[in-house]
Short mmCIF file of C-alpha atoms in Angstrom, two decimals:
data_model
loop_
_atom_site.label_atom_id
_atom_site.label_comp_id
_atom_site.label_asym_id
_atom_site.label_seq_id
_atom_site.Cartn_x
_atom_site.Cartn_y
_atom_site.Cartn_z
CA MET Y 1 -16.46 26.62 46.17
CA LYS Y 2 -16.69 22.78 46.04
CA LYS Y 3 -18.16 23.39 42.57
CA LEU Y 4 -15.48 25.70 41.58
CA VAL Y 5 -12.63 23.28 42.53
CA VAL Y 6 -14.64 20.39 40.44
CA SER Y 7 -14.74 22.65 37.23
CA LEU Y 8 -11.34 24.05 37.95
CA ILE Y 9 -10.26 20.42 38.30
CA THR Y 10 -12.23 19.26 35.09
CA PHE Y 11 -10.95 22.33 32.72
CA ILE Y 12 -7.06 21.52 33.62
CA VAL Y 13 -7.85 17.56 32.94
CA SER Y 14 -9.29 18.90 29.51
CA PHE Y 15 -6.78 20.91 28.68
CA HIS Y 16 -3.76 18.43 29.42
CA ILE Y 17 -5.90 16.04 27.78
CA VAL Y 18 -6.30 18.27 24.29
CA ILE Y 19 -2.55 19.20 25.01
CA ALA Y 20 -1.31 15.31 24.84
CA GLN Y 21 -3.75 15.08 21.30
CA GLN Y 22 -2.17 17.93 19.86
CA GLN Y 23 1.14 16.16 20.47
CA LYS Y 24 0.58 13.12 18.99
CA PRO Y 25 1.00 13.24 15.23
CA ASN Y 26 -1.57 13.39 12.42
CA ILE Y 27 -1.20 10.60 10.06
CA ILE Y 28 -1.75 10.50 6.10
CA ILE Y 29 -1.29 7.28 4.10
CA VAL Y 30 -1.55 7.64 0.64
CA PHE Y 31 -1.60 4.76 -1.01
CA MET Y 32 -1.31 4.82 -5.05
CA ASP Y 33 -2.36 1.66 -7.24
CA ASP Y 34 -0.16 -0.27 -9.73
CA MET Y 35 2.30 2.65 -9.76
CA GLY Y 36 5.70 1.55 -10.60
CA TYR Y 37 8.95 2.59 -8.85
CA GLY Y 38 9.75 4.99 -12.01
CA ASP Y 39 6.65 6.86 -12.12
CA VAL Y 40 7.72 9.61 -10.32
CA SER Y 41 9.87 12.39 -11.99
CA VAL Y 42 12.67 12.10 -8.85
CA ASN Y 43 13.10 8.44 -9.91
CA GLY Y 44 13.25 9.07 -13.82
CA ALA Y 45 9.77 9.72 -14.86
CA LEU Y 46 10.26 10.61 -18.62
CA ASP Y 47 7.69 13.59 -20.32
CA TYR Y 48 5.95 14.91 -16.99
CA HIS Y 49 6.60 16.29 -14.15
CA THR Y 50 5.77 15.62 -10.08
CA PRO Y 51 7.23 18.51 -8.31
CA VAL Y 52 5.34 18.39 -5.26
CA LEU Y 53 6.09 14.12 -4.81
CA ASP Y 54 9.74 15.08 -5.19
CA MET Y 55 9.75 17.63 -2.83
CA MET Y 56 8.55 15.03 -0.51
CA ALA Y 57 11.26 13.40 -1.73
CA SER Y 58 14.18 15.91 -1.28
CA GLN Y 59 12.83 17.65 1.90
CA GLY Y 60 11.70 14.20 3.62
CA ILE Y 61 12.87 10.50 3.86
CA ARG Y 62 13.03 8.89 0.03
CA PHE Y 63 13.20 5.10 0.30
CA THR Y 64 15.11 3.05 -1.96
CA ASN Y 65 14.52 -0.48 -1.00
CA PHE Y 66 11.12 -0.63 -0.36
CA LEU Y 67 8.76 -3.66 -0.74
CA THR Y 68 5.59 -4.93 -0.95
CA PRO Y 69 4.90 -8.19 0.69
CA GLN Y 70 2.72 -9.64 -2.59
CA ALA Y 71 2.71 -7.52 -6.20
CA THR Y 72 -1.20 -7.85 -6.20
CA CYS Y 73 -4.33 -5.56 -4.67
CA THR Y 74 -5.95 -7.24 -1.94
CA ALA Y 75 -3.08 -8.71 -0.23
CA SER Y 76 -0.62 -5.87 -0.58
CA ARG Y 77 -3.70 -3.55 1.06
CA SER Y 78 -4.08 -6.45 4.06
CA ALA Y 79 -0.07 -6.27 4.77
CA LEU Y 80 -0.29 -2.58 5.06
CA LEU Y 81 -3.18 -1.80 7.08
CA THR Y 82 -2.04 -4.80 9.55
CA GLY Y 83 1.73 -5.31 9.35
CA ASN Y 84 2.10 -8.65 8.13
CA TYR Y 85 2.75 -10.92 5.52
CA PRO Y 86 -1.06 -11.32 3.54
CA ASN Y 87 -0.78 -15.08 3.71
CA ARG Y 88 -0.05 -15.37 7.58
CA MET Y 89 -3.54 -14.27 7.67
CA ASN Y 90 -5.01 -15.88 4.11
CA MET Y 91 -5.24 -13.00 2.12
CA TYR Y 92 -4.66 -13.51 -1.60
CA GLY Y 93 -4.53 -12.19 -4.65
CA ALA Y 94 -7.35 -9.37 -6.03
CA PHE Y 95 -10.64 -10.14 -4.55
CA GLY Y 96 -13.86 -9.91 -7.03
CA PRO Y 97 -16.98 -8.41 -6.13
CA ASN Y 98 -19.20 -10.25 -3.59
CA ALA Y 99 -15.98 -12.64 -2.80
CA LYS Y 100 -17.80 -14.04 0.40
CA VAL Y 101 -14.58 -12.97 2.23
CA GLY Y 102 -12.45 -10.01 3.55
CA LEU Y 103 -10.21 -8.90 6.26
CA ASN Y 104 -10.98 -11.07 9.52
CA PRO Y 105 -12.14 -8.68 12.31
CA GLN Y 106 -9.76 -10.28 14.62
CA GLU Y 107 -7.14 -8.63 12.70
CA VAL Y 108 -5.58 -5.19 13.66
CA THR Y 109 -5.55 -2.26 11.25
CA ILE Y 110 -3.67 0.81 11.79
CA ALA Y 111 -7.09 2.71 11.88
CA GLU Y 112 -8.28 0.08 15.47
CA MET Y 113 -4.78 0.82 16.79
CA LEU Y 114 -5.06 4.65 16.40
CA LYS Y 115 -8.64 4.40 18.01
CA GLU Y 116 -7.15 3.33 21.03
CA PHE Y 117 -5.17 6.73 21.58
CA GLY Y 118 -7.59 8.72 20.38
CA TYR Y 119 -7.58 9.15 16.59
CA GLN Y 120 -10.30 10.04 14.48
CA THR Y 121 -9.77 7.72 11.78
CA HIS Y 122 -11.38 8.04 8.13
CA MET Y 123 -10.40 6.12 5.02
CA ILE Y 124 -11.01 7.08 1.32
CA GLY Y 125 -10.78 5.34 -1.94
CA LYS Y 126 -10.18 1.70 -3.08
CA TRP Y 127 -10.37 -0.92 -0.28
CA HIS Y 128 -10.25 -4.48 -1.61
CA LEU Y 129 -10.86 -6.05 1.42
CA GLY Y 130 -14.42 -7.37 1.01
CA ASN Y 131 -17.12 -5.57 0.05
CA GLU Y 132 -19.51 -6.74 1.92
CA PRO Y 133 -20.84 -5.19 5.01
CA GLU Y 134 -19.24 -7.68 7.13
CA PHE Y 135 -15.48 -6.40 5.69
CA LEU Y 136 -15.85 -2.88 4.86
CA PRO Y 137 -13.78 -0.46 6.31
CA THR Y 138 -16.19 0.95 9.37
CA ARG Y 139 -15.54 -2.63 10.63
CA GLN Y 140 -11.98 -2.73 10.80
CA GLY Y 141 -11.56 0.54 12.91
CA PHE Y 142 -12.13 3.64 10.55
CA ASP Y 143 -15.44 6.05 11.72
CA SER Y 144 -15.97 6.48 8.03
CA TYR Y 145 -15.63 5.63 4.46
CA VAL Y 146 -16.04 7.06 0.89
CA GLY Y 147 -14.66 5.24 -2.10
CA LEU Y 148 -15.09 2.19 -4.14
CA PRO Y 149 -15.09 -0.93 -2.78
CA TYR Y 150 -12.90 -2.91 -5.16
CA SER Y 151 -10.56 -2.32 -8.29
CA ASN Y 152 -11.64 0.14 -10.96
CA ASP Y 153 -11.72 -2.33 -13.88
CA MET Y 154 -14.16 -4.70 -12.07
CA TRP Y 155 -17.68 -2.49 -13.70
CA PRO Y 156 -19.30 -3.56 -16.43
CA VAL Y 157 -17.79 -1.36 -19.31
CA GLU Y 158 -14.88 -2.61 -21.91
CA TYR Y 159 -11.71 -0.92 -21.83
CA ASP Y 160 -12.89 1.69 -24.17
CA GLY Y 161 -15.88 2.34 -22.36
CA SER Y 162 -18.41 0.67 -23.94
CA PRO Y 163 -21.22 -1.82 -22.81
CA ALA Y 164 -19.66 -4.86 -21.45
CA LYS Y 165 -19.85 -8.03 -24.45
CA PRO Y 166 -22.46 -10.47 -23.66
CA GLY Y 167 -20.06 -13.54 -21.99
CA GLY Y 168 -17.03 -11.44 -22.36
CA ARG Y 169 -14.14 -10.54 -19.75
CA VAL Y 170 -16.33 -8.07 -17.23
CA ALA Y 171 -19.78 -9.13 -18.26
CA HIS Y 172 -20.88 -10.93 -14.97
CA TYR Y 173 -19.30 -7.29 -12.98
CA PRO Y 174 -21.92 -5.38 -10.92
CA VAL Y 175 -21.92 -1.99 -11.37
CA LEU Y 176 -19.43 -0.23 -9.78
CA PRO Y 177 -20.35 2.31 -6.77
CA LEU Y 178 -19.16 5.07 -4.84
CA LEU Y 179 -20.00 4.30 -1.19
CA SER Y 180 -20.26 6.24 1.89
CA ILE Y 181 -20.61 4.55 5.59
CA LYS Y 182 -20.24 5.85 8.72
CA LYS Y 183 -19.81 3.86 11.95
CA ASP Y 184 -23.05 3.27 12.91
CA GLN Y 185 -24.30 2.61 9.46
CA LYS Y 186 -25.03 -1.19 8.66
CA ILE Y 187 -25.18 -0.95 5.31
CA PRO Y 188 -23.43 2.12 2.61
CA ASP Y 189 -24.92 4.35 0.90
CA THR Y 190 -24.42 4.51 -3.26
CA LEU Y 191 -23.21 8.43 -3.38
CA ARG Y 192 -22.86 7.77 -7.16
CA LYS Y 193 -22.64 5.00 -10.09
CA ILE Y 194 -19.36 5.15 -11.65
CA GLN Y 195 -21.01 4.19 -15.55
CA THR Y 196 -18.55 5.67 -17.54
CA LEU Y 197 -14.84 6.64 -18.05
CA GLN Y 198 -15.99 10.37 -17.67
CA ASP Y 199 -17.01 9.28 -13.88
CA GLN Y 200 -13.47 7.59 -13.72
CA ALA Y 201 -12.10 10.73 -14.41
CA SER Y 202 -13.78 12.35 -11.37
CA LEU Y 203 -12.35 10.20 -8.86
CA THR Y 204 -9.10 11.54 -8.24
CA GLY Y 205 -10.85 15.45 -7.50
CA THR Y 206 -14.07 13.74 -5.32
CA TYR Y 207 -11.37 11.53 -2.98
CA THR Y 208 -8.87 14.71 -3.06
CA LYS Y 209 -11.78 17.11 -1.87
CA ASP Y 210 -13.55 14.74 0.83
CA ALA Y 211 -9.41 14.38 1.98
CA VAL Y 212 -9.43 17.93 2.35
CA ARG Y 213 -12.69 18.50 3.91
CA PHE Y 214 -11.72 15.95 6.56
CA ILE Y 215 -8.29 17.59 7.82
CA LYS Y 216 -10.18 20.70 8.21
CA GLU Y 217 -12.96 19.26 9.94
CA ASN Y 218 -10.58 17.62 12.48
CA LYS Y 219 -7.88 20.22 13.07
CA LYS Y 220 -8.42 20.42 16.39
CA LYS Y 221 -7.98 16.52 17.19
CA PRO Y 222 -5.62 13.87 16.20
CA PHE Y 223 -6.69 11.85 12.93
CA PHE Y 224 -5.79 9.13 10.54
CA LEU Y 225 -6.56 9.48 6.94
CA TYR Y 226 -5.85 6.50 4.60
CA LEU Y 227 -6.46 7.54 0.88
CA ALA Y 228 -6.02 5.04 -1.56
CA HIS Y 229 -6.34 6.44 -4.94
CA SER Y 230 -7.75 4.23 -7.41
CA MET Y 231 -5.41 5.22 -10.38
CA THR Y 232 -2.71 4.24 -11.67
CA HIS Y 233 -5.23 1.34 -11.89
CA VAL Y 234 -6.65 0.61 -15.44
CA PRO Y 235 -9.05 2.21 -16.88
CA ILE Y 236 -6.86 5.28 -15.97
CA ALA Y 237 -8.78 9.05 -16.54
CA ALA Y 238 -7.45 12.82 -15.65
CA SER Y 239 -10.31 15.14 -14.95
CA ALA Y 240 -10.57 17.98 -17.88
CA ALA Y 241 -8.11 20.18 -15.51
CA PHE Y 242 -5.24 17.83 -16.66
CA ALA Y 243 -6.53 16.27 -19.50
CA GLY Y 244 -3.42 16.25 -22.36
CA LYS Y 245 -1.14 18.48 -20.32
CA SER Y 246 1.94 16.20 -20.07
CA LYS Y 247 4.20 15.03 -23.23
CA GLN Y 248 3.31 11.82 -22.14
CA GLY Y 249 -0.35 11.16 -23.21
CA GLU Y 250 -3.20 10.06 -20.71
CA PHE Y 251 -0.73 8.39 -17.89
CA GLY Y 252 1.19 11.31 -17.53
CA ASP Y 253 -2.08 13.46 -16.78
CA VAL Y 254 -3.00 10.72 -14.23
CA MET Y 255 0.66 11.32 -12.52
CA MET Y 256 0.21 15.31 -12.51
CA GLU Y 257 -3.50 15.15 -11.22
CA ILE Y 258 -2.45 12.73 -8.07
CA ASP Y 259 0.66 15.26 -7.71
CA TRP Y 260 -1.62 18.02 -7.72
CA SER Y 261 -3.72 16.05 -4.84
CA MET Y 262 -0.75 16.39 -3.19
CA GLY Y 263 -0.35 19.31 -3.22
CA GLN Y 264 -3.71 20.40 -2.10
CA LEU Y 265 -2.83 17.51 1.41
CA PHE Y 266 0.29 20.17 1.72
CA LYS Y 267 -1.59 23.18 1.38
CA THR Y 268 -4.92 22.33 3.67
CA LEU Y 269 -2.21 21.06 6.32
CA LYS Y 270 -0.04 24.71 6.28
CA GLU Y 271 -3.21 26.55 5.95
CA ASN Y 272 -4.50 24.94 9.57
CA LYS Y 273 -0.75 24.79 10.84
CA LEU Y 274 -0.59 21.31 10.96
CA ASP Y 275 2.25 20.43 8.59
CA LYS Y 276 4.76 20.33 11.11
CA ASN Y 277 3.34 17.68 13.17
CA THR Y 278 1.90 15.21 10.70
CA MET Y 279 3.26 12.45 9.08
CA VAL Y 280 2.58 11.91 5.42
CA ILE Y 281 3.71 8.69 4.02
CA PHE Y 282 3.11 8.17 -0.23
CA THR Y 283 3.79 4.84 -1.29
CA SER Y 284 2.09 1.60 -3.89
CA ASP Y 285 0.20 -1.33 -3.59
CA ASN Y 286 2.59 -2.93 -5.99
CA GLY Y 287 4.55 -2.24 -9.57
CA PRO Y 288 3.06 -1.43 -12.44
CA TRP Y 289 0.91 -3.65 -15.26
CA LEU Y 290 3.27 -3.26 -17.71
CA ASN Y 291 0.59 -5.58 -20.89
CA PHE Y 292 -0.98 -2.00 -20.51
CA GLY Y 293 1.90 -0.03 -22.32
CA ASN Y 294 1.19 3.61 -22.60
CA HIS Y 295 -1.77 3.40 -20.02
CA ASN Y 296 0.59 2.31 -17.03
CA GLY Y 297 4.30 3.00 -16.18
CA ASN Y 298 7.46 1.40 -15.48
CA ALA Y 299 9.24 -0.37 -13.23
CA ALA Y 300 12.84 1.53 -13.32
CA GLY Y 301 14.91 -1.20 -14.80
CA PHE Y 302 13.85 -3.39 -12.25
CA ARG Y 303 12.72 -7.11 -13.57
CA GLU Y 304 9.16 -7.72 -14.76
CA GLY Y 305 6.27 -6.15 -13.08
CA LYS Y 306 3.04 -6.48 -11.07
CA GLY Y 307 1.94 -9.86 -10.07
CA THR Y 308 5.43 -11.44 -10.21
CA SER Y 309 8.28 -11.99 -7.04
CA TRP Y 310 10.74 -9.81 -9.17
CA GLU Y 311 12.03 -6.73 -8.50
CA GLY Y 312 9.68 -4.82 -10.61
CA GLY Y 313 6.64 -6.12 -8.96
CA THR Y 314 7.76 -5.47 -5.45
CA ARG Y 315 10.05 -2.67 -5.62
CA ILE Y 316 7.74 0.27 -5.00
CA PRO Y 317 8.90 3.91 -4.20
CA CYS Y 318 7.99 5.39 -0.36
CA PHE Y 319 8.10 8.86 0.57
CA ILE Y 320 7.81 10.26 4.11
CA SER Y 321 7.12 13.89 5.10
CA TRP Y 322 7.12 14.81 8.71
CA PRO Y 323 8.76 17.79 9.28
CA ALA Y 324 8.51 17.92 13.37
CA VAL Y 325 10.87 14.63 12.74
CA ILE Y 326 12.82 14.58 10.02
CA LYS Y 327 14.85 18.04 10.19
CA GLU Y 328 16.65 17.31 6.46
CA GLY Y 329 16.08 15.08 3.20
CA ARG Y 330 17.65 11.87 3.38
CA VAL Y 331 17.88 8.60 1.63
CA VAL Y 332 17.46 5.36 3.14
CA ASN Y 333 18.63 2.66 0.84
CA GLN Y 334 17.86 -0.31 3.74
CA LEU Y 335 15.41 -3.28 3.01
CA SER Y 336 12.05 -1.97 4.50
CA SER Y 337 8.82 -2.54 3.48
CA SER Y 338 5.71 -1.20 3.42
CA MET Y 339 4.23 -3.69 6.64
CA ASP Y 340 6.66 -1.91 8.30
CA ILE Y 341 4.39 1.21 8.42
CA PHE Y 342 2.05 -0.22 11.00
CA ALA Y 343 5.06 -1.28 13.11
CA THR Y 344 6.30 2.23 13.13
CA ILE Y 345 3.41 3.94 13.84
CA ALA Y 346 2.57 1.52 16.81
CA ASP Y 347 6.60 2.38 17.87
CA VAL Y 348 5.87 6.79 17.43
CA LEU Y 349 3.18 6.14 19.81
CA GLY Y 350 4.04 3.33 22.16
CA TYR Y 351 1.26 0.75 21.04
CA LYS Y 352 1.82 -1.98 23.28
CA SER Y 353 -1.23 -4.45 23.06
CA HIS Y 354 -1.70 -6.15 19.66
CA PRO Y 355 -2.89 -9.84 20.32
CA TYR Y 356 -0.56 -11.07 17.98
CA GLN Y 357 3.41 -11.11 16.96
CA ILE Y 358 3.09 -9.19 13.57
CA ASP Y 359 6.20 -9.41 10.32
CA GLY Y 360 6.60 -5.70 10.33
CA ILE Y 361 9.57 -3.73 11.84
CA SER Y 362 9.87 -0.32 12.91
CA PHE Y 363 12.07 2.09 11.02
CA LEU Y 364 11.68 4.64 12.92
CA PRO Y 365 15.11 4.95 13.26
CA TYR Y 366 15.62 5.98 9.95
CA LEU Y 367 13.38 9.04 10.39
CA LYS Y 368 14.87 10.16 13.21
CA LYS Y 369 18.30 10.41 11.80
CA TYR Y 370 20.74 9.58 9.35
CA THR Y 371 22.04 6.02 10.07
CA ASP Y 372 23.22 3.02 8.40
CA GLU Y 373 21.77 0.77 10.93
CA THR Y 374 20.33 -2.52 9.43
CA LEU Y 375 16.69 -2.73 10.75
CA ARG Y 376 15.09 -5.35 8.46
CA ARG Y 377 17.76 -8.26 6.95
CA GLU Y 378 14.65 -10.59 5.49
CA PHE Y 379 12.20 -11.06 3.38
CA TYR Y 380 9.73 -13.19 1.94
CA TYR Y 381 8.29 -13.28 -1.58
CA TYR Y 382 4.84 -15.35 -1.39
CA TYR Y 383 2.18 -15.21 -4.56
CA ASN Y 384 -1.01 -16.55 -4.92
CA LYS Y 385 -2.39 -18.51 -2.32
CA ASN Y 386 0.64 -19.33 -0.57
CA ASP Y 387 3.34 -20.23 -3.13
CA LEU Y 388 7.16 -18.87 -1.57
CA GLU Y 389 8.65 -17.99 -4.83
CA ALA Y 390 11.41 -16.25 -3.46
CA VAL Y 391 14.05 -14.83 -0.38
CA ARG Y 392 15.77 -12.16 0.56
CA LEU Y 393 18.99 -11.82 3.16
CA ASP Y 394 20.27 -8.46 3.03
CA GLN Y 395 21.21 -8.13 -0.27
CA TRP Y 396 21.04 -11.59 -1.61
CA LYS Y 397 17.75 -13.22 -3.26
CA LEU Y 398 17.33 -16.70 -3.93
CA VAL Y 399 14.96 -17.36 -5.97
CA LEU Y 400 12.78 -21.08 -6.28
CA PRO Y 401 11.13 -22.98 -8.87
CA HIS Y 402 7.97 -21.69 -9.48
CA HIS Y 403 5.71 -20.60 -12.97
CA TYR Y 404 4.80 -17.00 -13.53
CA ARG Y 405 3.18 -14.54 -15.56
CA SER Y 406 5.72 -12.61 -17.47
CA TYR Y 407 5.55 -9.33 -19.77
CA GLU Y 408 9.23 -10.09 -21.23
CA GLY Y 409 9.35 -11.30 -25.05
CA VAL Y 410 5.35 -9.85 -25.65
CA ALA Y 411 4.54 -6.80 -26.64
CA PRO Y 412 2.11 -4.51 -24.42
CA GLY Y 413 -1.12 -3.03 -25.38
CA ASP Y 414 -1.81 0.55 -26.01
CA ASP Y 415 -4.30 3.20 -25.18
CA GLY Y 416 -5.97 0.93 -22.29
CA GLN Y 417 -6.10 -2.64 -24.28
CA GLY Y 418 -3.75 -5.18 -22.30
CA GLY Y 419 -1.55 -7.47 -24.26
CA GLN Y 420 -0.81 -10.67 -23.93
CA TYR Y 421 1.36 -12.78 -21.17
CA ALA Y 422 4.33 -14.61 -21.56
CA ASN Y 423 4.26 -18.20 -19.86
CA GLY Y 424 7.42 -17.34 -17.23
CA GLN Y 425 9.05 -20.51 -15.70
CA GLN Y 426 11.79 -20.38 -12.84
CA GLN Y 427 12.88 -23.91 -13.38
CA GLU Y 428 16.48 -24.18 -11.19
CA MET Y 429 16.93 -21.82 -8.42
CA ALA Y 430 18.55 -18.92 -8.99
CA LEU Y 431 21.05 -16.52 -7.00
CA TYR Y 432 21.27 -12.62 -7.07
CA ASP Y 433 23.10 -10.22 -5.40
CA LEU Y 434 20.86 -7.25 -6.04
CA ARG Y 435 23.64 -4.29 -4.45
CA ARG Y 436 25.57 -5.17 -8.28
CA ASP Y 437 22.49 -6.73 -9.84
CA PRO Y 438 18.76 -5.07 -8.95
CA GLY Y 439 17.82 -6.05 -12.81
CA GLU Y 440 17.67 -9.78 -11.71
CA ARG Y 441 19.86 -10.69 -14.77
CA TYR Y 442 23.21 -12.64 -13.64
CA ASN Y 443 22.27 -15.67 -11.87
CA VAL Y 444 25.85 -16.38 -9.76
CA ILE Y 445 24.40 -19.33 -7.90
CA THR Y 446 27.66 -21.55 -8.66
CA GLN Y 447 29.88 -18.57 -7.83
CA TYR Y 448 28.50 -18.59 -4.08
CA PRO Y 449 27.23 -21.71 -2.47
CA ALA Y 450 27.74 -20.86 0.99
CA LYS Y 451 25.50 -17.81 0.49
CA LYS Y 452 23.39 -20.22 -1.20
CA GLU Y 453 23.03 -23.02 1.99
CA GLU Y 454 22.43 -19.54 4.26
CA LEU Y 455 19.51 -18.55 2.21
CA LEU Y 456 18.47 -22.06 2.02
CA LYS Y 457 18.07 -21.83 5.62
CA LEU Y 458 15.76 -18.72 5.42
CA VAL Y 459 13.54 -20.68 3.47
CA GLU Y 460 12.94 -23.53 5.67
CA LYS Y 461 12.28 -20.97 8.05
CA ALA Y 462 9.56 -19.63 6.40
CA ARG Y 463 7.75 -22.86 5.27
CA GLN Y 464 7.88 -23.86 9.24
CA ASP Y 465 6.11 -20.61 9.67
CA LEU Y 466 3.97 -19.66 7.08
CA GLY Y 467 3.75 -22.97 5.02
CA ASP Y 468 4.40 -23.18 1.11
CA ASN Y 469 1.94 -24.42 -1.79
CA LEU Y 470 4.84 -25.49 -4.42
CA THR Y 471 5.83 -27.84 -1.59
CA ASN Y 472 2.85 -29.16 -0.08
CA GLN Y 473 3.84 -27.53 3.12
CA GLU Y 474 1.15 -25.89 5.51
CA GLY Y 475 2.97 -23.54 8.03
CA ALA Y 476 2.29 -23.56 11.76
CA ASN Y 477 1.52 -19.72 12.16
CA ARG Y 478 -0.98 -18.64 9.52
CA ARG Y 479 -4.49 -17.46 10.76
CA PRO Y 480 -8.13 -17.65 9.20
CA ILE Y 481 -9.37 -15.12 6.88
CA GLY Y 482 -12.71 -13.41 7.10
CA LYS Y 483 -16.03 -15.91 6.22
CA LEU Y 484 -19.36 -14.70 5.83
CA LYS Y 485 -21.43 -16.07 8.66
CA ASN Y 486 -24.26 -16.93 6.36
#
């Protein structure tokens, strides 16, 4: 009798655990590389269509005022996964292979947060937060990982697919590995070497196949999938099934394959009855790399692109699908950021044990109902290691004196070859009203002196908190980057 009672209690407890797990939403984040605001057809892309992403935008949440905290690879990824400004963690730029630094293991990632709630966690694609074993995804909360440790142009191959020229730009890079690693492994396996443009063309399909596998294998437990596509970072390449399919050329082919990939995820979720309670987030790390011309995208009329603090570099698309909560399609025009994704997921699950105060602000109210409530009013635009280049308060943006690489006034490259950069110089402070002037063309600083002074207070607040290399201020609340012990 006693054994029967114990067995019954065990069954009831197990049953309630299963039910509780089923009620937790599955979470999928799809993170594009160098995809601009205008590179999906719902945002104005020409000569190709992205029907799956358009459906996401029309049936879910479409953000129009969504910013990356820094318009470059490593920095933006650290912000997404931790909910912090990257320079708060001394993360910056785009780390090269074997940089001997990475995301500090003391930082808390979305994956580590979700492990506390019993989630299975898997990452696919571009990591770029340190490629040494000490910094790989399995040291940051992921149970497993398949992908490239950094950008797909960090390989000893020229843009035309020929071997690196001796002493040239890419001659010093090692062979690009497609890695696989599980939580209990110290050293990752190399599934294969990415050595040709044809190898690059297989990446989107490889990532998609592994994502489908992971969803199917974890359909009875809550899961977190972080899929960070290598495309549309140059060199771009589409598989044989999509090559030549768009009127725009190879870039359009690549975007059509990305849209197909999203369709495979939604199809798999529906087939396994997971579609209602799975939150799917689609966004990009930064704006387009404009000097690659027809092999990169467009910033939809925003100024400049990747690698700048102008809106073309920092304004990115973001669509969210979650049918159990988002009952009808809505457009959110309020200021939001990829940093806020961590805070939103934490809000969904009631996560309270974070050791640090983060910079992200939950936008869960936007998902639950239509509201004009302002959740985020302030935003800092940092670049390089810790240069404060602009600040934002509501629709007002104050741009500070700084130098930047510019795409304006010079011809872009074509067919995979990059063009030259111009030397951008912001010599004086400039004030822009982004409600009327999202292209940042009309400096209204003399018309609004009171607004300038209000934003200067925000500048000082940022410098005291995070510092500013341009004015030689250290900041009181920055944390150390991860470094190899030896």
